[in-house]
PDB file of C-alpha atoms in Angstrom:
ATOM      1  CA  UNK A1009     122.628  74.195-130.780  1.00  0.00           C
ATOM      2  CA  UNK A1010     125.517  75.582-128.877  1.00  0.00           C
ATOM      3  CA  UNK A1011     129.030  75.349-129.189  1.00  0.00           C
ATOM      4  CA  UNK A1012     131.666  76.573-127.510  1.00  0.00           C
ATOM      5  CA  UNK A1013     133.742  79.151-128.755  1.00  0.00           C
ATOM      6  CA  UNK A1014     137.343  77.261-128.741  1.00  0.00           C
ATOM      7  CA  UNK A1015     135.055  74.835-130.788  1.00  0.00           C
ATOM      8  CA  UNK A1016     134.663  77.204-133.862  1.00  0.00           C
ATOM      9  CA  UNK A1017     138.159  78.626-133.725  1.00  0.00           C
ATOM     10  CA  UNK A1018     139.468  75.079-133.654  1.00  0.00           C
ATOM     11  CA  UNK A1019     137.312  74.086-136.505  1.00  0.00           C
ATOM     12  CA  UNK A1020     138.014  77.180-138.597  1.00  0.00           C
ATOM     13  CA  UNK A1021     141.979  76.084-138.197  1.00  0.00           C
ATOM     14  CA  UNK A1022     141.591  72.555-139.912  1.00  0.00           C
ATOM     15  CA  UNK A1023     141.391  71.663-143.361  1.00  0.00           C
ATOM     16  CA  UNK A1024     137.844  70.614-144.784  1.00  0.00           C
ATOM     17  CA  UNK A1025     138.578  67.169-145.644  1.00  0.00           C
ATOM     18  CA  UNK A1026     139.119  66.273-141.764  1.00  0.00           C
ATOM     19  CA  UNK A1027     136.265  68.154-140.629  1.00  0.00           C
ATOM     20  CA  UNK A1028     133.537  65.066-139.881  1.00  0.00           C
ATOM     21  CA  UNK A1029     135.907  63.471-138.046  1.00  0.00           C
ATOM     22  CA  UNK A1030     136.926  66.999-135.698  1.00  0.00           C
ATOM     23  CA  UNK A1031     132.838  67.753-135.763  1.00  0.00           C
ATOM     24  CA  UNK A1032     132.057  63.827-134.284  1.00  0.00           C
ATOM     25  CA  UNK A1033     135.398  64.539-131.494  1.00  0.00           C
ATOM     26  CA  UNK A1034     134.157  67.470-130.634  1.00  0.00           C
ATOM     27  CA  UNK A1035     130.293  67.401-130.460  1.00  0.00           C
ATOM     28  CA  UNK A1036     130.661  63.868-128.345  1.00  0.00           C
ATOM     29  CA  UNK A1037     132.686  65.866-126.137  1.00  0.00           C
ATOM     30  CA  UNK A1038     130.041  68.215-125.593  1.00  0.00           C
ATOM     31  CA  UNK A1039     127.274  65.552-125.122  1.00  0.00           C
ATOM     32  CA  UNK A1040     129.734  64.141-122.518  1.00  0.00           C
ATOM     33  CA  UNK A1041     130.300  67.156-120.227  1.00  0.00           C
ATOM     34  CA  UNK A1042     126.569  68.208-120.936  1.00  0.00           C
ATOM     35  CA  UNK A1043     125.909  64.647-119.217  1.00  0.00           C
ATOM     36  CA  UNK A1044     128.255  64.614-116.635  1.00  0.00           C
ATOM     37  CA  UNK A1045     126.616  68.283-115.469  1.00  0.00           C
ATOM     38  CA  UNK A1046     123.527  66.830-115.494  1.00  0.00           C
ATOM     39  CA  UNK A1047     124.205  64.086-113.522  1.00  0.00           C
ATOM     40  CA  UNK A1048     125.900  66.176-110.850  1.00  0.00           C
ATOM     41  CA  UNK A1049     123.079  68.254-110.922  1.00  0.00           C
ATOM     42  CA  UNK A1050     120.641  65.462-110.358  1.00  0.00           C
ATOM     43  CA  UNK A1051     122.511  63.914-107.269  1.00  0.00           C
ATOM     44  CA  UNK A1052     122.670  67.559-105.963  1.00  0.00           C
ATOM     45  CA  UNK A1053     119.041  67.880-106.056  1.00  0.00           C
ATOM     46  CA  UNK A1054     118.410  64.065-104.588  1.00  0.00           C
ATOM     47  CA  UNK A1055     120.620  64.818-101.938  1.00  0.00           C
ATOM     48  CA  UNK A1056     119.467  68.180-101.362  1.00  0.00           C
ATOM     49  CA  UNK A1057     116.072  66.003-101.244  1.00  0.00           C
ATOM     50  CA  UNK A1058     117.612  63.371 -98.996  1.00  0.00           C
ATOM     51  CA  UNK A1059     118.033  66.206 -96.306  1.00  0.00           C
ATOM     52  CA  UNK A1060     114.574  68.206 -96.548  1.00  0.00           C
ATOM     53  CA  UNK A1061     113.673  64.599 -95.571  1.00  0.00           C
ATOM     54  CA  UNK A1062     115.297  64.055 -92.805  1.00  0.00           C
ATOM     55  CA  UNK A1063     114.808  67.774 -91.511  1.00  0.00           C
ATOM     56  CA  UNK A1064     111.024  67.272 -91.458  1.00  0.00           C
ATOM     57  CA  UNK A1065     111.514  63.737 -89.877  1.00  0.00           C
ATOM     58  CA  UNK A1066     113.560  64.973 -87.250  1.00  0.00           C
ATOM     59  CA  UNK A1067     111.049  67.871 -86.541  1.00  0.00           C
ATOM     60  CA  UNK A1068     107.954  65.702 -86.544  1.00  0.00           C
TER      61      UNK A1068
END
């Protein structure tokens, strides 16, 4: 899996008893922002799609 770099330098600066916690913050983040990219790059395709559409009606 990847993480991000300021992830390990964050993690290697807190103590081990609070780790779980920083690991659950951190890799929801992640999920998060992995979603949200996805989703933007989902609507850009189905727009994207939207207009190839209307292109070849207009052309027919």
């Amino acid at each position: 899996m990847f993480l991000p770099a300021t992830l390990q330098q964050r993690l290697n600066s807190f103590e081990c008893e609070s780790l779980p916690v920083i690991l659950v913050k951190e890799i929801t983040y992640f999920v998060i922002e992995l979603a949200k990219r996805t989703n933007r790059k989902k609507k850009a395709e189905e727009s994207s799609a939207k207009v190839r559409m209307v292109d070849v009606a207009q052309t027919v």
